[in-house]
Coordinates of C-alpha atoms in Angstrom, one line a residue:
X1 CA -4.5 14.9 7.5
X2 CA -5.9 12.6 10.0
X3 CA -8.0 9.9 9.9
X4 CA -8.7 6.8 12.8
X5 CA -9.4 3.6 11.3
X6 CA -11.2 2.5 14.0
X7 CA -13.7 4.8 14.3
X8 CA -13.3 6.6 10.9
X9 CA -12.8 10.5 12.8
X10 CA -10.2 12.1 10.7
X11 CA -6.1 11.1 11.4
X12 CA -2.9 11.3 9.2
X13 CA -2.7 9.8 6.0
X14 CA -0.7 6.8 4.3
X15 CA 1.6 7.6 1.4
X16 CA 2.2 4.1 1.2
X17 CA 0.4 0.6 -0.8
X18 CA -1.1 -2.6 -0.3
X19 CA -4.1 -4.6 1.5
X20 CA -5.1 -7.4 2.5
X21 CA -4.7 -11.0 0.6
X22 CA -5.8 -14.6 0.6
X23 CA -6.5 -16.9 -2.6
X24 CA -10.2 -18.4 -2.7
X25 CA -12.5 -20.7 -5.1
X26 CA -11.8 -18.4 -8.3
X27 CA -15.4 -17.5 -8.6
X28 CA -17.0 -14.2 -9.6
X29 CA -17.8 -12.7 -5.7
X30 CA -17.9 -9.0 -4.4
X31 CA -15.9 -7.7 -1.3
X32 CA -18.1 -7.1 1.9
X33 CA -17.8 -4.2 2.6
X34 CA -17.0 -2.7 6.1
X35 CA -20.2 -1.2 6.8
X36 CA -21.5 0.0 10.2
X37 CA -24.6 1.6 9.9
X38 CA -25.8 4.6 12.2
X39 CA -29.3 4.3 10.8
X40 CA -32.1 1.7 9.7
X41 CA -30.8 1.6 6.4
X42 CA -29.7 -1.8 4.8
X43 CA -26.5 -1.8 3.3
X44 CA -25.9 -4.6 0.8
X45 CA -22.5 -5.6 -1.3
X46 CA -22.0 -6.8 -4.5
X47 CA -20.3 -9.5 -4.6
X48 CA -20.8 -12.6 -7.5
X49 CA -23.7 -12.9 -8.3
X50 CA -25.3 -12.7 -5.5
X51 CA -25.6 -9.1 -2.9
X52 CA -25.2 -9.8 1.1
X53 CA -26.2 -8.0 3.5
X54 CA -23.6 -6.3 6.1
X55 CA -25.4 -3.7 7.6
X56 CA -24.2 -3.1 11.3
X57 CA -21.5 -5.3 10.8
X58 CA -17.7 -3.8 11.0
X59 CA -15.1 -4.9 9.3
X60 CA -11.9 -6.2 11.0
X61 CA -10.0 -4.9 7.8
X62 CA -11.5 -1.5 8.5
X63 CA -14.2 0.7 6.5
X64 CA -12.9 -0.4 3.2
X65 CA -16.3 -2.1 2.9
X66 CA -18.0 1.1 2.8
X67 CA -16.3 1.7 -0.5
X68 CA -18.7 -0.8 -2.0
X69 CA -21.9 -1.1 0.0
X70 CA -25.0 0.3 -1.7
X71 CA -22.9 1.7 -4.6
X72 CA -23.6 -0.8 -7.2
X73 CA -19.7 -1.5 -7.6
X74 CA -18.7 -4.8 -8.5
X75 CA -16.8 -6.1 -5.5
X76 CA -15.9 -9.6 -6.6
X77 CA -12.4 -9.3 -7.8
X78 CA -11.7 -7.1 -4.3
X79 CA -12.8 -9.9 -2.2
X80 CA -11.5 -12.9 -3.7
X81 CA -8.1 -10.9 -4.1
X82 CA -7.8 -9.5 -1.0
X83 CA -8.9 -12.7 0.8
X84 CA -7.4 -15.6 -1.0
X85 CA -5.7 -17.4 2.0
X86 CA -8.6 -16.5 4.3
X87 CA -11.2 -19.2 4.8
X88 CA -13.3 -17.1 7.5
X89 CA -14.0 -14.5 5.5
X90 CA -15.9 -16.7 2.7
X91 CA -17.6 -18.7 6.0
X92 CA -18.5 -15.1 7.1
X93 CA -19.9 -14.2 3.5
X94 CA -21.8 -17.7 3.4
X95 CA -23.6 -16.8 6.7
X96 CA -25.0 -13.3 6.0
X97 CA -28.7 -12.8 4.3
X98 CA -28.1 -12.5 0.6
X99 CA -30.2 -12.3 -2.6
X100 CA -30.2 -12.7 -6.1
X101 CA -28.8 -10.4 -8.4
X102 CA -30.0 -10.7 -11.8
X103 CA -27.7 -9.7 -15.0
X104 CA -24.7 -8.3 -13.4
X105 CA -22.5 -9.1 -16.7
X106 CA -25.1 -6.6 -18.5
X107 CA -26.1 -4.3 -16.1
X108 CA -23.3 -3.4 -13.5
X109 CA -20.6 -4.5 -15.3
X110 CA -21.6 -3.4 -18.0
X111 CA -21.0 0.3 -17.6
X112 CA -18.1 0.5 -19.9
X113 CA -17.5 -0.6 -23.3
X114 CA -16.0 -4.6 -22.7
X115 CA -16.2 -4.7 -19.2
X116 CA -17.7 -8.1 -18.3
X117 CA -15.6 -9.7 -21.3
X118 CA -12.6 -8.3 -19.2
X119 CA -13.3 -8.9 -16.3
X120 CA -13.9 -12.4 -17.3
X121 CA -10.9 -13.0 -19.3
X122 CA -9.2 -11.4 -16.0
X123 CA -11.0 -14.3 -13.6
X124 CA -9.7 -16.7 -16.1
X125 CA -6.3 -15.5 -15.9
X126 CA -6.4 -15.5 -12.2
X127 CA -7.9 -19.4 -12.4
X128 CA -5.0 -20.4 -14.7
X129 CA -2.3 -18.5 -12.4
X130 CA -3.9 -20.0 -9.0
X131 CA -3.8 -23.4 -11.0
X132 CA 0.2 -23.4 -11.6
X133 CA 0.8 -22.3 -8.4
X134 CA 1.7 -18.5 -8.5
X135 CA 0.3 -17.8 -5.4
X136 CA 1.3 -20.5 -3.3
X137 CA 4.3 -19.3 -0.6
X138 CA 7.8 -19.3 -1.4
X139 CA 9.7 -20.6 2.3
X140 CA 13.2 -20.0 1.1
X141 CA 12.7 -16.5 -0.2
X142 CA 11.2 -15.7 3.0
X143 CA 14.1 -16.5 4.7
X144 CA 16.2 -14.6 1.9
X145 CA 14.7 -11.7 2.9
X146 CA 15.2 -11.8 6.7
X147 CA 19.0 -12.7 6.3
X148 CA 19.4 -9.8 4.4
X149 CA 17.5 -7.5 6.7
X150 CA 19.9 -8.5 9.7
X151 CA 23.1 -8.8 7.8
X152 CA 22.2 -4.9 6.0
X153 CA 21.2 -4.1 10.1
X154 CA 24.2 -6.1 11.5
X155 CA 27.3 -4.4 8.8
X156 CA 25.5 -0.9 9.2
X157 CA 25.6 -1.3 13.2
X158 CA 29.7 -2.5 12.9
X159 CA 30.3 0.5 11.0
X160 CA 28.7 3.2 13.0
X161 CA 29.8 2.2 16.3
X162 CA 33.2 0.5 15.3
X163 CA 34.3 2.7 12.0
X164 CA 38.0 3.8 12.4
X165 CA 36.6 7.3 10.3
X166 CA 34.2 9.5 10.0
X167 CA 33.3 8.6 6.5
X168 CA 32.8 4.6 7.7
X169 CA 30.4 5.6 10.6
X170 CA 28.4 8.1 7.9
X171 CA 28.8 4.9 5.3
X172 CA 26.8 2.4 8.4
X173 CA 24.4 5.4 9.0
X174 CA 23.9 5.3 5.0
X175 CA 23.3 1.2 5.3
X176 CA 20.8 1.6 8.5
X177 CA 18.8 3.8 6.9
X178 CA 18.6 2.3 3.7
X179 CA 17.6 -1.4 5.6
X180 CA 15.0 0.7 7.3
X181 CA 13.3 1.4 4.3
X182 CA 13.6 -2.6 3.3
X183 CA 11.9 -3.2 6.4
X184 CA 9.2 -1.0 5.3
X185 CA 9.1 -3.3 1.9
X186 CA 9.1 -6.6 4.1
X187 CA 6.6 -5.7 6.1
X188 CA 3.7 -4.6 3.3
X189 CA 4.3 -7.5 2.0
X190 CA 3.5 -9.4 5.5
X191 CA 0.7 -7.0 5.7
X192 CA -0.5 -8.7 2.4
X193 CA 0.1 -12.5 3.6
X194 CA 1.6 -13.2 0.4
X195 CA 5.0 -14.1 2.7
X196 CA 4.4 -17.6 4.2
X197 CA 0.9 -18.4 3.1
X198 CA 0.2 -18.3 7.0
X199 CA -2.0 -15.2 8.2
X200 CA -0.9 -15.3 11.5
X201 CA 2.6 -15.8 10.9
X202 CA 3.0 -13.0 7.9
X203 CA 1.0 -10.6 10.8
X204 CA 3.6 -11.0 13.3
X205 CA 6.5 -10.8 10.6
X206 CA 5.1 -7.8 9.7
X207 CA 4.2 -6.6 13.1
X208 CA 8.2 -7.4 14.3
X209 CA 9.5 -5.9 11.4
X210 CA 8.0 -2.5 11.4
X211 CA 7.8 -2.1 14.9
X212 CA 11.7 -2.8 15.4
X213 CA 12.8 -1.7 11.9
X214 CA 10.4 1.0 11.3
X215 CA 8.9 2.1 14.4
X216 CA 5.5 2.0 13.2
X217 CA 1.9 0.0 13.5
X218 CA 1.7 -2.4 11.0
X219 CA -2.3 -2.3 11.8
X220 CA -3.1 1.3 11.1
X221 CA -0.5 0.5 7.6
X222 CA -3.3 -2.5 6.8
X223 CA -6.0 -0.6 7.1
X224 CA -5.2 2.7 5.4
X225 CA -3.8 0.5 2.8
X226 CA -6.6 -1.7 2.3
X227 CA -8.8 0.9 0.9
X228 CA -5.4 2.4 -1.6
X229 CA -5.6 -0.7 -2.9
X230 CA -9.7 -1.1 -3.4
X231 CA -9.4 2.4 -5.4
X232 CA -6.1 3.5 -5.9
X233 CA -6.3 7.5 -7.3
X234 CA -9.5 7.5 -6.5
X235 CA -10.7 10.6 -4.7
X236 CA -12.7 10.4 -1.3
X237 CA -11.5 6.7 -1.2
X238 CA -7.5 6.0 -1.8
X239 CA -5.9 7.6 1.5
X240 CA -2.8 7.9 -0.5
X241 CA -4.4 11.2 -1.9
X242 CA -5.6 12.7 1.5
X243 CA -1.5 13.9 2.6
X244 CA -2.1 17.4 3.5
X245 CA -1.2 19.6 4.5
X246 CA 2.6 18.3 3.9
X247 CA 1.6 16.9 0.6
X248 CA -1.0 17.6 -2.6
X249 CA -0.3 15.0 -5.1
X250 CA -3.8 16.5 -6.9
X251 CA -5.4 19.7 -6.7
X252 CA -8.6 17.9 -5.9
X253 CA -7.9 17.7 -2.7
X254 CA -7.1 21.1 -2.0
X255 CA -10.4 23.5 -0.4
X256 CA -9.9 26.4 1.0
X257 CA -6.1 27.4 2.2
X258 CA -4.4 30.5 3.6
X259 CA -1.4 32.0 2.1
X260 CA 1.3 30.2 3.9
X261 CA 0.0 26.5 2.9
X262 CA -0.2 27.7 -0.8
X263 CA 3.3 29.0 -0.3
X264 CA 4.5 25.4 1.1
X265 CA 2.6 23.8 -1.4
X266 CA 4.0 25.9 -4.4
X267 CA 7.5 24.3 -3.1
X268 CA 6.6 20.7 -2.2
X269 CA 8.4 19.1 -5.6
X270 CA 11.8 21.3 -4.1
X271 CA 10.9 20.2 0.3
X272 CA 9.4 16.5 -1.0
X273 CA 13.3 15.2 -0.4
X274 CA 15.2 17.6 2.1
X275 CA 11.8 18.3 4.0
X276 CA 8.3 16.3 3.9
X277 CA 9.4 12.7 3.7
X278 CA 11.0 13.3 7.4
X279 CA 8.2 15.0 8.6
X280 CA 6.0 12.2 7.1
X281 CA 7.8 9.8 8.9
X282 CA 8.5 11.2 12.1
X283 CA 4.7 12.1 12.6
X284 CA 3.6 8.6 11.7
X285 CA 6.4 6.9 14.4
X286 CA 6.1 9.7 17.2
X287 CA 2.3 10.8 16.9
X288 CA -0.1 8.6 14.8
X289 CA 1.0 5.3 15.0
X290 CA 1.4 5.1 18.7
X291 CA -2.0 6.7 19.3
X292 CA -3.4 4.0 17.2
X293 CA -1.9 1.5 19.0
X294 CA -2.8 2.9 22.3
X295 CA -6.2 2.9 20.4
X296 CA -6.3 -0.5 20.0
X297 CA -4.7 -1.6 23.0
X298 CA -2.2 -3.6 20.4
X299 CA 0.3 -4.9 23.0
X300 CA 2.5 -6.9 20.7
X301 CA 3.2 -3.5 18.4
X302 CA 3.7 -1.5 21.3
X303 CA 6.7 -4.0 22.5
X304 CA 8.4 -4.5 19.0
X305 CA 8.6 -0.1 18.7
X306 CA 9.7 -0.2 22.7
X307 CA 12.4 -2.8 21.6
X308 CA 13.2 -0.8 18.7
X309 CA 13.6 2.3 21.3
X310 CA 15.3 0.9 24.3
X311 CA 18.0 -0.8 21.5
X312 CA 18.6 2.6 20.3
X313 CA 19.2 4.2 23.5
X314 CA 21.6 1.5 24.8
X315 CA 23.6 1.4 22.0
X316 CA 23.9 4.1 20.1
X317 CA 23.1 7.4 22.4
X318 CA 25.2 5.0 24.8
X319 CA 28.2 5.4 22.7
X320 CA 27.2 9.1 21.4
X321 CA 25.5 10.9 23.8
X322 CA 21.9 12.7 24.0
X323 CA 22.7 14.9 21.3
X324 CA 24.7 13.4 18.6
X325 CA 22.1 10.3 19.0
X326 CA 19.6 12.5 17.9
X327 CA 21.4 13.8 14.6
X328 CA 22.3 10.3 13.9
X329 CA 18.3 9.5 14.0
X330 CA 17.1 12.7 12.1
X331 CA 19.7 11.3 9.4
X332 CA 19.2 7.5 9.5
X333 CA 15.5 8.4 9.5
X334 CA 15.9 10.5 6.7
X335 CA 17.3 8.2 4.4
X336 CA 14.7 5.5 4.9
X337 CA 11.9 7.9 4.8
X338 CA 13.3 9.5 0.9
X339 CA 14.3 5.7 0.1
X340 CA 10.6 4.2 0.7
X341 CA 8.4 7.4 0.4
X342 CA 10.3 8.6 -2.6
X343 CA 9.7 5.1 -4.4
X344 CA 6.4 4.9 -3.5
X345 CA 5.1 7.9 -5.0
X346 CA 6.7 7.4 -8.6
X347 CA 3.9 4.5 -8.9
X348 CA 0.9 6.4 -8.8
X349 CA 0.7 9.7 -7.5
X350 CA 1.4 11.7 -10.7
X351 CA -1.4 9.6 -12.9
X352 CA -5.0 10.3 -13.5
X353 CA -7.5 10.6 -10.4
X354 CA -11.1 9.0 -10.6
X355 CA -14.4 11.0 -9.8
X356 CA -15.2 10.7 -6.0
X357 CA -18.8 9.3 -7.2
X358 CA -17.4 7.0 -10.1
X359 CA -19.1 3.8 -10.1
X360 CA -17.9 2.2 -13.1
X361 CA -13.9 1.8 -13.1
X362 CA -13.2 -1.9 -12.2
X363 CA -10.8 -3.7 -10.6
X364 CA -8.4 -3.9 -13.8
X365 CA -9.0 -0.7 -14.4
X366 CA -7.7 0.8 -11.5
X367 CA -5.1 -1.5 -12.0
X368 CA -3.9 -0.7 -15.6
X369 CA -5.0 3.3 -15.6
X370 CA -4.2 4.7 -11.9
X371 CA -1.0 2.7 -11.7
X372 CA 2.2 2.1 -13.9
X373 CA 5.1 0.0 -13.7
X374 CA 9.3 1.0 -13.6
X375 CA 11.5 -1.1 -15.7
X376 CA 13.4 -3.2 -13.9
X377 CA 16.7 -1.3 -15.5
X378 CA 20.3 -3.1 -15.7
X379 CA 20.7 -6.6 -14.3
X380 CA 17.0 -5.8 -12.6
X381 CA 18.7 -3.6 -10.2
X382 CA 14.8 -1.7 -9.8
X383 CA 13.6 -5.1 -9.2
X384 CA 15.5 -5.4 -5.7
X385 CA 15.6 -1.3 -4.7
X386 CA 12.2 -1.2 -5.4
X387 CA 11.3 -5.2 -3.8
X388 CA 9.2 -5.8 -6.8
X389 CA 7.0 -3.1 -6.0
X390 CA 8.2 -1.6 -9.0
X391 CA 5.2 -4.2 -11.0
X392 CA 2.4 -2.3 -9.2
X393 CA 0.2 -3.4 -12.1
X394 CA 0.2 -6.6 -11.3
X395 CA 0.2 -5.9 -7.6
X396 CA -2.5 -4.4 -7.6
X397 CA -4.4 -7.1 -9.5
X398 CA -3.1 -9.9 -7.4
X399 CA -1.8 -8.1 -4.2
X400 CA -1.9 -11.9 -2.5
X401 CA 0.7 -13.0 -4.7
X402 CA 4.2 -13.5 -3.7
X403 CA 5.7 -10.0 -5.4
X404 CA 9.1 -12.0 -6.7
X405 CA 6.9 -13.4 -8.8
X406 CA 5.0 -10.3 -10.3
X407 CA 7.8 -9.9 -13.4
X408 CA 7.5 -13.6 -14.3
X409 CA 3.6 -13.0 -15.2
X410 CA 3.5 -9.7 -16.6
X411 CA 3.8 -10.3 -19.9
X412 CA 0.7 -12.1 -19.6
X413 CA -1.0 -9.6 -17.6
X414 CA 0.5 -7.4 -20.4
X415 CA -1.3 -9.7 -23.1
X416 CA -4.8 -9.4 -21.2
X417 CA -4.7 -5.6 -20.9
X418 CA -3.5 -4.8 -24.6
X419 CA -6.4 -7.5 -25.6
X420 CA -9.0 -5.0 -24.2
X421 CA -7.3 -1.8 -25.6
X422 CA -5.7 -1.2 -22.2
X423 CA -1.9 0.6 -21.8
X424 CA 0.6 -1.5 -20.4
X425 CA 2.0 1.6 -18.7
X426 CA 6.0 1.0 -17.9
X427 CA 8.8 3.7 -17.7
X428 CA 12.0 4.0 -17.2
X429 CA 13.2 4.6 -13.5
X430 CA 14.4 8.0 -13.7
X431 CA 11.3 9.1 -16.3
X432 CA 9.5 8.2 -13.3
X433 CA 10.9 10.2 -11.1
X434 CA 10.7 13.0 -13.0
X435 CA 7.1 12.8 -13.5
X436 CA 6.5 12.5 -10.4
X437 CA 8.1 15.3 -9.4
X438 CA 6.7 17.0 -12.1
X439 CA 3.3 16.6 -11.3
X440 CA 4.3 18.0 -7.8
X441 CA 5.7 21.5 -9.1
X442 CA 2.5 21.4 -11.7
X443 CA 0.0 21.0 -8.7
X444 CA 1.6 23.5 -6.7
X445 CA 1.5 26.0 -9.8
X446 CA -1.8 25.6 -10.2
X447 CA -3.2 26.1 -6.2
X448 CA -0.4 28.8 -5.8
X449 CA -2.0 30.9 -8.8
X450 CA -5.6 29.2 -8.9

């Protein structure tokens, strides 16, 4: 349930996506992983062709590094994807001890049938993307974005605290929690630097946004987020698995439980809506996100959730008193929390989960297998609920790019995988949903009755 990213003790868990993003020299290069060693024993990455050496050194993304390091797993296509618009991290790479490391195209990535053919076809796609400017910032749909944030915030406010009816104040509670959950979209994709093309800038975007829109710590989100996006369904590595115990989304993750979680568990697909996405939410904004930031000493979130607190108490338990305040919240938060938490899950959580000691899915792979994309529906309606996270395919290949611009290249990401006998795995909106929730009632069946 828990687990701290700073010193990697056990906190709660991230239902949510993304990582960490800058665009590079498109050459073959493995992630560093975030190693710190406790012993004498020399941790090396893969990254190129070439391995460095990271022992005792800690990663400022957090232990994603570990993932990698002395696992003979290809790390190139992590780094240079997770890294593009970051020029210290390839100083950084350039500086540590490295060696040689003969025949990777036959030897590590060579594990499955096609790999290195692939995985280059894969680098050359990224080459010719980079090249015609996919990843390069878009200013004015930046600013989109944040217009509509305060326009959604400013019309929901009028309504609540100036609607002639009941049904007009519900209608503005309705709009605030629904721009709360686009906050939560804004803000992963600051978390990603894929917003400005500015690290710095996209950090505090998305540091200002969830704090004030959210309530949350946009630096435990990157760092739990980081490693989804290494190994998405992946056990032992993608955080999005490790939910318990409000959430199993595999049996695999499920030990030894007493009769009461099994009876919780065997209705999570009925409590996922009315129940757990709430409880998910409150415990990340009232218990593990500020004792992260008090962690971290993190200054700047703690004054964008204070904001985000003090506003609320001036104007809206101002005008409602104590208690009706707090039903106001419990429903406002409610909505965002099934909006954002709800969409989330229908992108992953029901598809197949790799072996904790797997060393041979690559980067596509995890891509193409252990994610799947919605359909963008009528007029591309899924397009804005979903804030283009509805392509997690090619989000999770290119989780740098600007994610407006993940339906314009996926037929040729859809080209590349069918080349190499991969799905292209889309589905309708609601077919999603229901195999999500599927796979809920089906993983509660089976730990309910073993």
């Amino acid at each position: 349930l828990f687990q701290d990213p700073q010193n990697n003790s056990e906190e709660l868990r991230t239902m949510g996506k993304g990582g960490e993003g800058e665009v590079i020299q498109r050459q073959r290069v493995v992630v560093p992983s975030a190693t710190k060693s406790t012993n004498d024993e020399k941790q090396e990455v893969l990254i190129g062709d070439r391995y460095y050496d990271v022992t005792g050194w800690r990663h400022p993304g957090g232990s994603v590094i570990k993932l990698y390091a002395g696992k003979d797993i290809d790390a190139t296509q992590a780094f240079e994807n997770f890294h593009v618009r970051s020029k210290k991290a390839r100083k950084f790479l350039e500086s540590r001890p490295s060696r040689e490391a003969k025949d990777v195209a036959t030897t590590t990535n060579a594990k499955l049938p096609g790999q290195a053919e692939l995985l280059a076809d894969f680098d050359q796609l990224t080459r010719d993307l980079t090249d015609e400017g996919f990843f390069k910032p878009a200013p004015l749909h930046v600013v989109y974005r944040v217009t509509e944030i305060i326009l959604m915030h400013a019309l929901g406010l009028y309504w609540l605290l100036n609607g002639s009816s009941p049904s007009m104040q519900a209608l503005g509670v309705f709009v605030l929690g629904i721009v709360q959950g686009r906050c939560g979209w804004f803000m992963h994709e600051g978390g990603h630097y894929s917003l400005t093309g500015n690290i710095n800038i996209d950090r505090t975007l998305q540091i200002i946004f969830y704090g004030t829109g959210c309530g949350m710590s946009g630096g435990w989100w990157r760092i739990q987020h980081n490693k989804h996006h290494s190994m998405p369904q992946k056990h032992g590595a993608d955080p999005d698995l490790n939910t318990l115990p409000l959430v199993a989304f595999t049996e695999k993750v499920v030990k030894k439980i007493g009769v009461p979680m099994k009876v919780w568990l065997r209705m999570q697909s009925y409590l996922f809506v009315p129940l757990t996405c709430q409880l998910v939410a409150l415990g990340w904004q009232f218990f593990l996100h500020p004792r992260h930031i008090l962690r971290t000493k993190n200054t700047s979130e703690a004054a964008a959730i204070s904001a985000r607190l003090l506003f609320w108490h001036i104007f809206i338990t101002g005008t409602f008193g104590l208690p009706m305040s707090i039903a106001i919240y419990l429903t406002y938060n409610w909505i965002g929390a099934v909006y954002i938490f709800g969409n989330f899950a229908v992108s992953h959580t029901h598809l197949p989960v790799v072996p904790k000691d797997d060393d041979k899915v690559d980067w596509v792979r995890y891509a193409a297998i252990h994610t799947m994309n919605v359909s963008p529906g009528p007029l591309n309606f899924v397009n804005w609920w979903m804030s283009y996270l509805n392509f997690q395919i090619e989000h999770h290949l290119y989780p740098s790019m600007p994610q407006f611009r993940h339906p314009i290249i996926s037929k040729r990401v859809r080209a590349l995988l069918e080349k190499h006998g991969l799905k292209y795995d889309q589905r309708g909106y609601f077919e999603a949903m229901r195999v999500t929730f599927k796979n809920l009632d089906d993983v509660g069946a089976d730990v309910f009755y073993g």
